[in-house]
Short mmCIF file of C-alpha atoms in Angstrom, two decimals:
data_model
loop_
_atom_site.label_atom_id
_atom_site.label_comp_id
_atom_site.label_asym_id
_atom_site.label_seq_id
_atom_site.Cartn_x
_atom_site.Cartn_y
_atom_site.Cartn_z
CA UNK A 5 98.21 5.84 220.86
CA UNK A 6 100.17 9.10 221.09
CA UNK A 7 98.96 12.33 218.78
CA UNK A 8 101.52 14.28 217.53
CA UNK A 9 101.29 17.93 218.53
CA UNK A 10 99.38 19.84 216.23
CA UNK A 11 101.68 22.84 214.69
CA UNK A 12 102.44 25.82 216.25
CA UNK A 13 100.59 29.03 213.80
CA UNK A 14 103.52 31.26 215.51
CA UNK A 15 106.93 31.41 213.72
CA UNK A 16 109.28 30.31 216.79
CA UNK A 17 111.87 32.56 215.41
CA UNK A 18 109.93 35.88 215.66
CA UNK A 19 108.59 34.20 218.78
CA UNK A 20 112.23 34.08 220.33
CA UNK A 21 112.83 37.93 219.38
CA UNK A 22 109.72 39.07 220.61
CA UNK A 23 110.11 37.31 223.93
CA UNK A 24 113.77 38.36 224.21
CA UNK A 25 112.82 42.25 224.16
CA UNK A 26 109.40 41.71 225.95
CA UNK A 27 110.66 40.59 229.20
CA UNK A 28 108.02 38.06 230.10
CA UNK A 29 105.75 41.34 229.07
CA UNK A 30 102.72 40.08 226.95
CA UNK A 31 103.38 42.96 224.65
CA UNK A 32 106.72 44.87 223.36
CA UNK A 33 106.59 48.75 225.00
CA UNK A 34 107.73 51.58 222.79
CA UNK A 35 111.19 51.49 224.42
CA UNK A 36 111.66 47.54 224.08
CA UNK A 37 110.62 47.89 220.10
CA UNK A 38 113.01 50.87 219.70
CA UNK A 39 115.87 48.97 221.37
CA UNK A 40 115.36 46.22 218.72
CA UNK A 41 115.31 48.33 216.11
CA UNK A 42 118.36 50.01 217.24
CA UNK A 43 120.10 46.73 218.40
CA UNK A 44 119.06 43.97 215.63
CA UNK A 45 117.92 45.87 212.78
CA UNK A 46 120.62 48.47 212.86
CA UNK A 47 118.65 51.79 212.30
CA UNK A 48 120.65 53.73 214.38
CA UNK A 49 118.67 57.00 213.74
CA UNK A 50 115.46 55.86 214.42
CA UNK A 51 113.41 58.24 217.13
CA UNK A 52 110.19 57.25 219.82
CA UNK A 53 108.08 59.11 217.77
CA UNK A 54 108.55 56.90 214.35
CA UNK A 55 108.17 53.98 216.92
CA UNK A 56 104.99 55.28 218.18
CA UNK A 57 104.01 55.88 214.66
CA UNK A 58 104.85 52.09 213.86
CA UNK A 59 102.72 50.63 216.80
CA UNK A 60 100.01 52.83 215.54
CA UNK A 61 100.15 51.24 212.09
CA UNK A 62 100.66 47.59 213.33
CA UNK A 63 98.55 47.30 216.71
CA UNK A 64 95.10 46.67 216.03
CA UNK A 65 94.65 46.55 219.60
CA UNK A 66 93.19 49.94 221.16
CA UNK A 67 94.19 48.99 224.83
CA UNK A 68 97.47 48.26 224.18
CA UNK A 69 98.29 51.67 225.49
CA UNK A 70 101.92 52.19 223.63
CA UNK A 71 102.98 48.63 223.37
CA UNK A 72 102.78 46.48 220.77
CA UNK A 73 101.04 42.61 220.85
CA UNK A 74 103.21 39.56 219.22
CA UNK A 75 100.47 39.63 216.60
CA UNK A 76 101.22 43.14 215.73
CA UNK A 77 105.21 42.82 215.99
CA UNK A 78 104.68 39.72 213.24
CA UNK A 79 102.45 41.85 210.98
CA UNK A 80 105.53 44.35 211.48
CA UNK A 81 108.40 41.56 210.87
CA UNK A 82 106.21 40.97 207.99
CA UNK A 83 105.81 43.99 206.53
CA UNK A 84 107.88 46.18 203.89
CA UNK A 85 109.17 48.24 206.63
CA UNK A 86 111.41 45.03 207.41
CA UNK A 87 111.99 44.51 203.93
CA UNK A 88 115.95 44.16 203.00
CA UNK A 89 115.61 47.25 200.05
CA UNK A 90 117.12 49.97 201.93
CA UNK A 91 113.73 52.18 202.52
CA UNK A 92 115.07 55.56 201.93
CA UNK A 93 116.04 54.49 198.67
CA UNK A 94 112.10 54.68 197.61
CA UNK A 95 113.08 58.83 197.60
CA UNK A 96 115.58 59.93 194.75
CA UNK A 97 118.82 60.47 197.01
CA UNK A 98 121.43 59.95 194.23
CA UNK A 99 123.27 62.84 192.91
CA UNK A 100 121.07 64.19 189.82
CA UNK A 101 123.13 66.65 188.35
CA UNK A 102 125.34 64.52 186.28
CA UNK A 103 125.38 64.24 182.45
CA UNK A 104 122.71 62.20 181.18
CA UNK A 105 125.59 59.64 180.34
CA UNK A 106 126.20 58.83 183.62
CA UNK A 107 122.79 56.77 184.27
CA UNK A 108 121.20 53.78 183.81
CA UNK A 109 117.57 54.70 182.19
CA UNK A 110 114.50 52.58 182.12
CA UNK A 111 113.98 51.57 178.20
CA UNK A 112 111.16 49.68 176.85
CA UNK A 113 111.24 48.60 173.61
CA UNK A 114 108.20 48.49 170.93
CA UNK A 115 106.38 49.99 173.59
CA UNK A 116 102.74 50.32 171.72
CA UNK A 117 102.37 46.08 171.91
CA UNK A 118 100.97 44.25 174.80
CA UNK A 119 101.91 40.84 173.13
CA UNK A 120 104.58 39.09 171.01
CA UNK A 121 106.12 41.15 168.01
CA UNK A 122 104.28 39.54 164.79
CA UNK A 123 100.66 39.83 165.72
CA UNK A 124 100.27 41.61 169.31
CA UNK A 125 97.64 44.17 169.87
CA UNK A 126 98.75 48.04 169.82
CA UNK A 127 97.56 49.58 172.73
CA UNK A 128 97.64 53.13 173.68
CA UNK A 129 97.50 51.77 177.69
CA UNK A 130 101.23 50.68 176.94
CA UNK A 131 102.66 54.37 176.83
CA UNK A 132 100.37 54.58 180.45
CA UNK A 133 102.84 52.08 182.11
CA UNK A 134 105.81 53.69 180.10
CA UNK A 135 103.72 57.27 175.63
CA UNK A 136 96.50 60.33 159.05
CA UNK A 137 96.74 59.44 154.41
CA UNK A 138 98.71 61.79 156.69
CA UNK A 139 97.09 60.52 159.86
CA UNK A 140 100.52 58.68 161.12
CA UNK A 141 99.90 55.13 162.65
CA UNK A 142 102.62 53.33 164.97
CA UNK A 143 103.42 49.35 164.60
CA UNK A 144 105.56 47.14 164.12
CA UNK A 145 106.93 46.97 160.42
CA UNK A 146 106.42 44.27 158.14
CA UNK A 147 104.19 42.28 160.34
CA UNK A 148 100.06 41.81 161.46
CA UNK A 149 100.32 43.85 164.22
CA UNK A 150 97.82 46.23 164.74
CA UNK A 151 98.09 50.08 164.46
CA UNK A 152 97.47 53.06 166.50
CA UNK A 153 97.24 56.42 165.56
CA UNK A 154 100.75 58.58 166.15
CA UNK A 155 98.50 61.72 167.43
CA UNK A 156 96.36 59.82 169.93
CA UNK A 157 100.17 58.11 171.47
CA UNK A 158 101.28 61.62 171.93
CA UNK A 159 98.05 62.91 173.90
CA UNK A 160 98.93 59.24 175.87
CA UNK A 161 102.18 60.43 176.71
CA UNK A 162 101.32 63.84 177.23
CA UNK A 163 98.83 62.88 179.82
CA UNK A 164 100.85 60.65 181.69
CA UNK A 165 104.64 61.17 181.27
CA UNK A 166 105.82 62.38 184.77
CA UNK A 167 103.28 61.08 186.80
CA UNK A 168 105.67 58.69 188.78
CA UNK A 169 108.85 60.85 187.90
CA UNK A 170 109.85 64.08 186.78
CA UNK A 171 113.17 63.14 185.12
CA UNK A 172 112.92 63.22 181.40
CA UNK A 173 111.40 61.08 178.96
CA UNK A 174 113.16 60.27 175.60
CA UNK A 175 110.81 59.05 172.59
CA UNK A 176 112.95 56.86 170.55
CA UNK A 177 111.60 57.59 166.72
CA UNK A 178 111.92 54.91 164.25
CA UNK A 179 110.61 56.63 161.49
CA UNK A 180 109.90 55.49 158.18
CA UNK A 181 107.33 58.16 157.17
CA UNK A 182 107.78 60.46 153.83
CA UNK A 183 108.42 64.09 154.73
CA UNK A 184 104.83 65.57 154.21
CA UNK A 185 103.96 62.65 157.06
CA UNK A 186 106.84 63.72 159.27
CA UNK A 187 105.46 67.61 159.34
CA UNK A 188 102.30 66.62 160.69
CA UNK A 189 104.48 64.08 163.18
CA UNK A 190 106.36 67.56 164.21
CA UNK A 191 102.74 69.76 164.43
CA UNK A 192 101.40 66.97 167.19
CA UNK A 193 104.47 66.91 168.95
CA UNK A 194 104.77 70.76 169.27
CA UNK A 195 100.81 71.30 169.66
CA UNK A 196 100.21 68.53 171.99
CA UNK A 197 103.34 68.45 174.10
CA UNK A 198 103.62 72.37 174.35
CA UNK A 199 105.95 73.20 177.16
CA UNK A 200 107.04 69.62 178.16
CA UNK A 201 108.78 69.20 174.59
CA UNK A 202 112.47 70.44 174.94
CA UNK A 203 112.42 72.45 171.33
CA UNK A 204 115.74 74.25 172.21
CA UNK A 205 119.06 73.41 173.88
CA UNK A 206 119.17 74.70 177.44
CA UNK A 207 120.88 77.81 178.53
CA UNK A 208 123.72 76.75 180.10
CA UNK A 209 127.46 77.27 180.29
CA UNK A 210 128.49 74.81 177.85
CA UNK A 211 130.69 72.08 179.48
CA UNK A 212 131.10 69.81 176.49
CA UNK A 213 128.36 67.69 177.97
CA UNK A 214 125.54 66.96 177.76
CA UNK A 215 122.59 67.76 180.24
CA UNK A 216 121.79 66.67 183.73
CA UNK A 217 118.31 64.62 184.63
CA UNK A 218 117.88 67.80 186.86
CA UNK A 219 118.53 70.41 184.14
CA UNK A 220 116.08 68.47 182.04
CA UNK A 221 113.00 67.95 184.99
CA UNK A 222 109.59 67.59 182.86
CA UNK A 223 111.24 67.80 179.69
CA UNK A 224 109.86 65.14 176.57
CA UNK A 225 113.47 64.67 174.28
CA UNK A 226 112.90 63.38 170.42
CA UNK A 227 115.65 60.55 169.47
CA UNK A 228 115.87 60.87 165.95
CA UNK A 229 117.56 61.55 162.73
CA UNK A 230 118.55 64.96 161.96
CA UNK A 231 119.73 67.18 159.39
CA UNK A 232 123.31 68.80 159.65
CA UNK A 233 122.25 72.06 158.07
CA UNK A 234 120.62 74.41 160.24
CA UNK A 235 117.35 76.09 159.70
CA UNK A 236 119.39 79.46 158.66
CA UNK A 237 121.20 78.09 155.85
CA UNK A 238 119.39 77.33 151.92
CA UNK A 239 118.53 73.99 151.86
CA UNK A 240 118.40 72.19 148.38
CA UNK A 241 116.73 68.71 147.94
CA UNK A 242 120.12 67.24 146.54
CA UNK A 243 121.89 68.74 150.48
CA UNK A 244 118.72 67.13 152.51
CA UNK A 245 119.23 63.58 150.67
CA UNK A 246 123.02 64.41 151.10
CA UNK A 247 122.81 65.46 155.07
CA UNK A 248 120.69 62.35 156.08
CA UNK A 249 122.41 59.83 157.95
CA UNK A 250 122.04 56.13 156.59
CA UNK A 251 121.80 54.94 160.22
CA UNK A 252 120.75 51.57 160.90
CA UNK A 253 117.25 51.01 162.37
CA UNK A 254 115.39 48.35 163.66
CA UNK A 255 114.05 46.32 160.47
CA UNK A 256 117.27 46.50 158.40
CA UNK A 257 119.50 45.24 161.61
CA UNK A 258 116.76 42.45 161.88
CA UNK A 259 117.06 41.30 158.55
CA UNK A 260 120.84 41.10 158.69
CA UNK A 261 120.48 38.47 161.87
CA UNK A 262 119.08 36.41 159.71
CA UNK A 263 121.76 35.59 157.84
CA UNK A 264 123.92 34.62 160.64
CA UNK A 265 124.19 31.67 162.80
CA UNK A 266 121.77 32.33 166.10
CA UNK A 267 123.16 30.29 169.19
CA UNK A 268 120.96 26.92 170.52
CA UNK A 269 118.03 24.85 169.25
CA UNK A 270 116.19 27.69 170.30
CA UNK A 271 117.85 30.45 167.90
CA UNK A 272 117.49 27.86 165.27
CA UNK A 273 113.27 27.83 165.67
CA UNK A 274 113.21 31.73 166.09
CA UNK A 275 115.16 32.16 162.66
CA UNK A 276 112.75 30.15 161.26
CA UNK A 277 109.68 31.66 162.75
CA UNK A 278 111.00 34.63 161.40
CA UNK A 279 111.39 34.28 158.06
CA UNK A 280 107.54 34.48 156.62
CA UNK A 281 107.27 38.14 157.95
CA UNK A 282 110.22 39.48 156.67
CA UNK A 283 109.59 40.09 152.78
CA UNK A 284 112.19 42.36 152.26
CA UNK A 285 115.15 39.78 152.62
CA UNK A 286 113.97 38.33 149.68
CA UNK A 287 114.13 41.52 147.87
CA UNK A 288 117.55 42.06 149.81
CA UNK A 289 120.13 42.44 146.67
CA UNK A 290 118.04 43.17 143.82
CA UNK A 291 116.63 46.21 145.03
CA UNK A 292 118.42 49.18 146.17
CA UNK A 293 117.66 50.59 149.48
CA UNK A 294 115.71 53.53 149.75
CA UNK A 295 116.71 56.59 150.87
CA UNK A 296 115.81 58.41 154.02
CA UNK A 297 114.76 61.78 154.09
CA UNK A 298 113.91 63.62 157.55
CA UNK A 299 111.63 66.50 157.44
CA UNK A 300 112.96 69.71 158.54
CA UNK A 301 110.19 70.71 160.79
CA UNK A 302 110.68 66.74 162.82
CA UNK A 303 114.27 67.59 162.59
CA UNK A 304 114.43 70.86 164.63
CA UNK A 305 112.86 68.64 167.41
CA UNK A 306 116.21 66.75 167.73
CA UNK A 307 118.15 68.45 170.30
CA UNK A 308 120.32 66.16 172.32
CA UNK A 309 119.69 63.23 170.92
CA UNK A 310 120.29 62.43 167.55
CA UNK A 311 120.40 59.18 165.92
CA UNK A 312 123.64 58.51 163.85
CA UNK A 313 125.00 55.02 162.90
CA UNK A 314 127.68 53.28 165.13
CA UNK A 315 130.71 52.45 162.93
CA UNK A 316 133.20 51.74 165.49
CA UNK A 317 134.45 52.86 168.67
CA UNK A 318 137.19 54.63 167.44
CA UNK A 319 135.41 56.53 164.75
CA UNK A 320 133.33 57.59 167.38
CA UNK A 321 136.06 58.54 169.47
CA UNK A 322 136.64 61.09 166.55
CA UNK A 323 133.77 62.07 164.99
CA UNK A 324 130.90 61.77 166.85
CA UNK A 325 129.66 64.65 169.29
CA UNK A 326 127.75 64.24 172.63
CA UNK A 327 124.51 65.19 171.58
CA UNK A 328 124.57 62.13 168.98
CA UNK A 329 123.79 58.40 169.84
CA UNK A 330 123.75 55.24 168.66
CA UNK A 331 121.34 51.77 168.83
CA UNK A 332 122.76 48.50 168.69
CA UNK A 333 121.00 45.36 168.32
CA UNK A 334 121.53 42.82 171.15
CA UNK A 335 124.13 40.64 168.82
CA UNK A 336 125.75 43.20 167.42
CA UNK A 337 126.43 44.98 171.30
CA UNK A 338 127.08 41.20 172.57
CA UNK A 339 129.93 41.01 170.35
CA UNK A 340 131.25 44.34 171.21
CA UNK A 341 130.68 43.15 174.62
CA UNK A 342 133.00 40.30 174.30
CA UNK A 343 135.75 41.47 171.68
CA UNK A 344 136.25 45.25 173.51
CA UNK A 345 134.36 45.44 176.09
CA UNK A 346 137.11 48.09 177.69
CA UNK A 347 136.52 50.40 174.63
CA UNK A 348 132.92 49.71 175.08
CA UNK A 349 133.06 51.37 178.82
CA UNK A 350 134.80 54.29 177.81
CA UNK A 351 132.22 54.94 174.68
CA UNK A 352 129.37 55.36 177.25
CA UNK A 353 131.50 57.74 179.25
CA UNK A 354 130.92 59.97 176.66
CA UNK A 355 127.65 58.77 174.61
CA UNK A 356 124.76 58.04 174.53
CA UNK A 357 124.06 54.06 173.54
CA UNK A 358 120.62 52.10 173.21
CA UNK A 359 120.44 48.20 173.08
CA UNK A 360 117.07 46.78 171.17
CA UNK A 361 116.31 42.83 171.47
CA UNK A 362 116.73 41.14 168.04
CA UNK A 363 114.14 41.13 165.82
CA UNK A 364 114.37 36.87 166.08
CA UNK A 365 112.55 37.47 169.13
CA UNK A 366 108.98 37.40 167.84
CA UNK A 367 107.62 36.34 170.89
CA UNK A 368 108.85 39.33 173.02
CA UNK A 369 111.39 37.49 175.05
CA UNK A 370 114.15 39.31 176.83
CA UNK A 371 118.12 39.54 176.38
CA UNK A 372 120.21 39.73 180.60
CA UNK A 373 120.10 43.34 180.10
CA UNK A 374 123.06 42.76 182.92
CA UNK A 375 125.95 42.41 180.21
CA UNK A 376 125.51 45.55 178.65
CA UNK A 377 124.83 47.77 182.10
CA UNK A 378 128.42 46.01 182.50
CA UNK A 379 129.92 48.12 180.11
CA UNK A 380 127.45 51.39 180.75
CA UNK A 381 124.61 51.01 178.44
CA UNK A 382 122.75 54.06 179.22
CA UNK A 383 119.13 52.84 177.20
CA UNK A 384 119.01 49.25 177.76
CA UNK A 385 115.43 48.46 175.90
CA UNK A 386 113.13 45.48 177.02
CA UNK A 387 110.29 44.35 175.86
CA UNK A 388 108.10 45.14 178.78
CA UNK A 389 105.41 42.40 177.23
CA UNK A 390 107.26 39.49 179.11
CA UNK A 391 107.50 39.34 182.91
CA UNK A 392 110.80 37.21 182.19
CA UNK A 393 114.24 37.02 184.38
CA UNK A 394 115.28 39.94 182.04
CA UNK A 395 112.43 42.06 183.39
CA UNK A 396 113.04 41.29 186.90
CA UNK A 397 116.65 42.05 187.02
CA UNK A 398 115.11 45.30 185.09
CA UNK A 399 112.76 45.81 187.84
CA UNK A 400 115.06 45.32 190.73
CA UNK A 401 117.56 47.87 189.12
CA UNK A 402 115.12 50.71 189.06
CA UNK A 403 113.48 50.26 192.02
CA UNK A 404 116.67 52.02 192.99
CA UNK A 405 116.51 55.92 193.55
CA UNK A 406 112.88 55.94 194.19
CA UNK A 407 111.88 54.15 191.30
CA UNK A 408 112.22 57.57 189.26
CA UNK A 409 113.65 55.92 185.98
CA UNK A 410 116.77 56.91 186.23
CA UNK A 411 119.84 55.02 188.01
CA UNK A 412 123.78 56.56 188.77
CA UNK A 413 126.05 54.04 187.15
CA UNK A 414 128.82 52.89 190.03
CA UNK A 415 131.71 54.61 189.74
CA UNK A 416 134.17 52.04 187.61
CA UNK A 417 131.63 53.06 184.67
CA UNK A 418 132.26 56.77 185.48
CA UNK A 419 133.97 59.35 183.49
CA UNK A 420 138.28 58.74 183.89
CA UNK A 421 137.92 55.31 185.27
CA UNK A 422 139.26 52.38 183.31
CA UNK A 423 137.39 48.94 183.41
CA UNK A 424 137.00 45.49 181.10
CA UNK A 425 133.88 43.32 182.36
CA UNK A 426 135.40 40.61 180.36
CA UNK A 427 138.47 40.89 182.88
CA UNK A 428 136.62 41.66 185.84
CA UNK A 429 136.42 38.31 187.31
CA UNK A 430 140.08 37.83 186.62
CA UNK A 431 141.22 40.86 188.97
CA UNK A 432 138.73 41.31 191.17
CA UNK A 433 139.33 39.99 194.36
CA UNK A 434 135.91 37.70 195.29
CA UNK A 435 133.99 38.25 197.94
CA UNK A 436 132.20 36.22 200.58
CA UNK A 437 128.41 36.67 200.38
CA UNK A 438 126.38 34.53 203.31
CA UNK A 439 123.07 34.17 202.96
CA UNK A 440 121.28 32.53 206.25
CA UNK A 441 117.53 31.45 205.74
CA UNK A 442 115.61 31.62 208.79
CA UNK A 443 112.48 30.55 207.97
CA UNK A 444 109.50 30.83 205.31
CA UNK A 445 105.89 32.02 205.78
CA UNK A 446 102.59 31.34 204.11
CA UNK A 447 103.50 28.35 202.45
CA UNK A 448 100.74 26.57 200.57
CA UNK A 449 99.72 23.26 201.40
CA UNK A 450 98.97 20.27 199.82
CA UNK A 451 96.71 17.69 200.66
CA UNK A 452 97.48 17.57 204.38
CA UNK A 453 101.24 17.04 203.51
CA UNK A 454 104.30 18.52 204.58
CA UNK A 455 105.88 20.75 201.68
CA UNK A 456 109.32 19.55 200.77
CA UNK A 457 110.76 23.31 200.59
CA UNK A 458 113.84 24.19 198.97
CA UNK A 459 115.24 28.12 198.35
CA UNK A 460 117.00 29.08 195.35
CA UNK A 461 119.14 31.61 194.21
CA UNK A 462 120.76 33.34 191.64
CA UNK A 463 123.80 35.77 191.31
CA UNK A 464 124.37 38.09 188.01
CA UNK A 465 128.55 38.90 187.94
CA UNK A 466 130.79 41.68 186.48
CA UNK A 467 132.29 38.18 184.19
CA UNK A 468 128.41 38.38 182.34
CA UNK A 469 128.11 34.92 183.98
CA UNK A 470 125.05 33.72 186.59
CA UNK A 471 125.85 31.94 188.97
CA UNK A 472 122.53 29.68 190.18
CA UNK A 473 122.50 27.52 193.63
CA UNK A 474 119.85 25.13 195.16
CA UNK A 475 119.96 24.73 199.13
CA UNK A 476 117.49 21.72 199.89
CA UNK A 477 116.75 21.68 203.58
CA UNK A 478 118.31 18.92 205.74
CA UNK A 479 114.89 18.82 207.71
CA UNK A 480 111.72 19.56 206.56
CA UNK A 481 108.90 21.21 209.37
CA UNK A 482 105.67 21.32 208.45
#
């Protein structure tokens, strides 16, 4: 009775390569490895000494003598030196000195939970992987989440802000404290950031825009409301409740998705998940909304990034000034999106824009942040909670520019250029995109049984449409 050959533990791929520039050599030399890398991987530039320094790394064999074992060139194949992410972009090498309105910038949203957005525990270790009574405490309005003090989330941030980058961080304020509360907001953020807290505009020559990521290098900016009179002029109590802006935050946007019609079985569940934590849509229409007031001291803090309310693109166009921005909530941008998305490209030449996920999302899923970095969306928040689709498209963005937060949008988004994502796949010529799957490695197995493999994949287009594709092998080898 014949045996079938056991399986080979090489890959007969890398196998091929290795014996191709080894030349019936048991081991690869330093010039046979840099003519591979020269001739199949394309790296051109690459020197003897980085190949020396590669056979060092890979060859756990001390007599090799300057060569490199088939064991060592497949721990090499393997590695993240092979990896397809171009590896020079882990340094920042895009251009840096651009208005802040030119980048993409990593935005998480409700930052302080570490579950869904009813109950979740507030953690201070949140503002680590992104930062009394008239002691201040941060949560999540109108719901049994659990709260943190505002002083100790500041010392967080302070600690740790620009330990993996030292672009600047923006602190998104949705503040619903009275004014005595919002002093003692502004004496932590001066006494605890110090230096780092950008208290001032920069001097500059004023261009009409606003800052560069470099101009603003280990700088904390405040993202809130702010008073139009400055801190030279008389200020009455009737001009403060006058100068406020009415601008739409989080909780009041939230309650107004509930009165429209959310999309799929799905939408239908959330909106009624949602409505035992929101009390004050029953009060909605018999009581009238309270009025804002911002604190003088919190808004001097507000330099180049003050909250206003979005009212439409071309009020914006004519009122609004650079230093002011706006937040959106993910329906209210997806219908923007779709209805003018052209106008929607040429308002984040110029501004500032933040996109929140709807409040229906209690259980801290994700929106395809992809639609709205279609049309420029500078601070495209995510709840960083769920390690969805959302948050890997998130992650694969700014892994970009050496992972540093912040990401040059492509030039179509730029300043002068003209572009519609919802026409994009109209007028775009298409492309060809090949993919060729060699082979896999590491594959579990079952049982004694040969895995049934298939690969996957899934492109996100200018049209806001994914295109998804299944290849199923036509042979299977275990």
């Amino acid at each position: 009775m014949w045996k079938s050959k056991p399986p080979s533990t090489r890959r007969a791929d890398i196998q091929d390569l290795f014996d191709c520039y080894a030349s019936s050599s048991a081991s690869l030399s330093s010039s046979a490895l840099l003519q591979f890398l020269r001739e199949e991987q394309m790296e051109v530039s690459v020197t003897v000494e980085q190949v020396e320094e590669l056979i060092d790394l890979y060859e756990i064999n001390e007599s090799a003598n300057r060569s490199i074992s088939f064991e060592g060139f497949l721990r090499f194949m393997e590695s993240k030196h092979c990896s397809i992410f171009d590896q020079s972009h882990h340094q920042v090498y895009q251009d840096m000195n651009q208005p802040l309105t030119s980048y993409f910038i990593s935005s998480s949203h409700n930052t302080y939970l570490t579950g869904d957005q009813l109950v979740g525990q507030s953690n201070l270790d949140a503002y680590v992987l992104v930062a009394d009574d008239l002691r201040t405490r941060l949560y999540h309005g109108y719901t049994l989440t659990t709260k943190i003090l505002f002083k100790d989330v500041i010392s967080t941030i302070e600690q740790h802000a620009f330990e993996a980058s030292a672009y600047p961080v923006i602190l998104s304020l949705e503040n619903h404290c009275s004014r005595r509360q919002q002093e003692v907001m502004a004496h932590y953020l001066v006494s605890i950031l110090g230096d780092k807290l950008l208290s001032a505009p920069l001097n500059h020559p004023t261009t009409g825009e606003l800052p560069s990521p470099d101009d603003l290098k280990y700088k904390i900016l405040i993202k809130n409301k702010k008073l139009k009179h400055s801190r030279s002029e008389e200020v009455t109590e009737t001009d403060i409740e006058d100068s406020v802006e009415e601008e739409e935050d989080e909780e009041e946007d939230e309650e107004d998705e509930l009165d429209t019609t959310d999309e799929g079985e799905e939408g239908k569940k959330l909106k009624n998940k949602v409505k035992f934590w929101s009390p004050r849509r029953a009060q909605k229409g018999h009581k009238k909304k309270k009025q804002k007031v911002v604190a003088q001291a919190l808004s001097d803090l507000v330099i180049y990034t003050r909250s206003v309310k979005f009212l439409s693109f071309s009020y914006s166009r004519d009122n609004q000034n650079v230093y002011e921005n706006t937040s959106l909530s993910e329906k209210k941008a997806s219908k923007l999106v779709k209805t003018a998305g052209a106008d929607f490209v040429r308002h984040n030449q110029r501004f500032l824009s933040r996109i929140y996920p709807a409040g229906s999302r209690t259980n801290s899923s994700n929106y395809n942040p992809q639609k709205f970095w279609n049309v420029g969306a500078q601070l495209v928040a995510l709840n960083f909670q769920s390690l969805d689709l959302a948050m890997h498209l998130n992650d694969g963005r700014f892994l970009d520019n050496g992972g540093c937060g912040y990401v040059l949008k492509p030039e179509v988004l730029m300043s002068g250029q003209s572009f519609d994502p919802g026409w994009a796949y109209h007028v775009v010529k298409p492309r060809s995109v090949m993919l060729k799957v060699i082979s896999g490695s590491n594959l579990p197995v079952s049982g004694g049984k040969a895995l049934d493999p298939f690969v996957q994949w899934r492109s996100t287009e200018p049209s806001v449409t994914t295109a998804r594709r299944k290849h199923q092998p036509s042979k299977t080898t275990p």
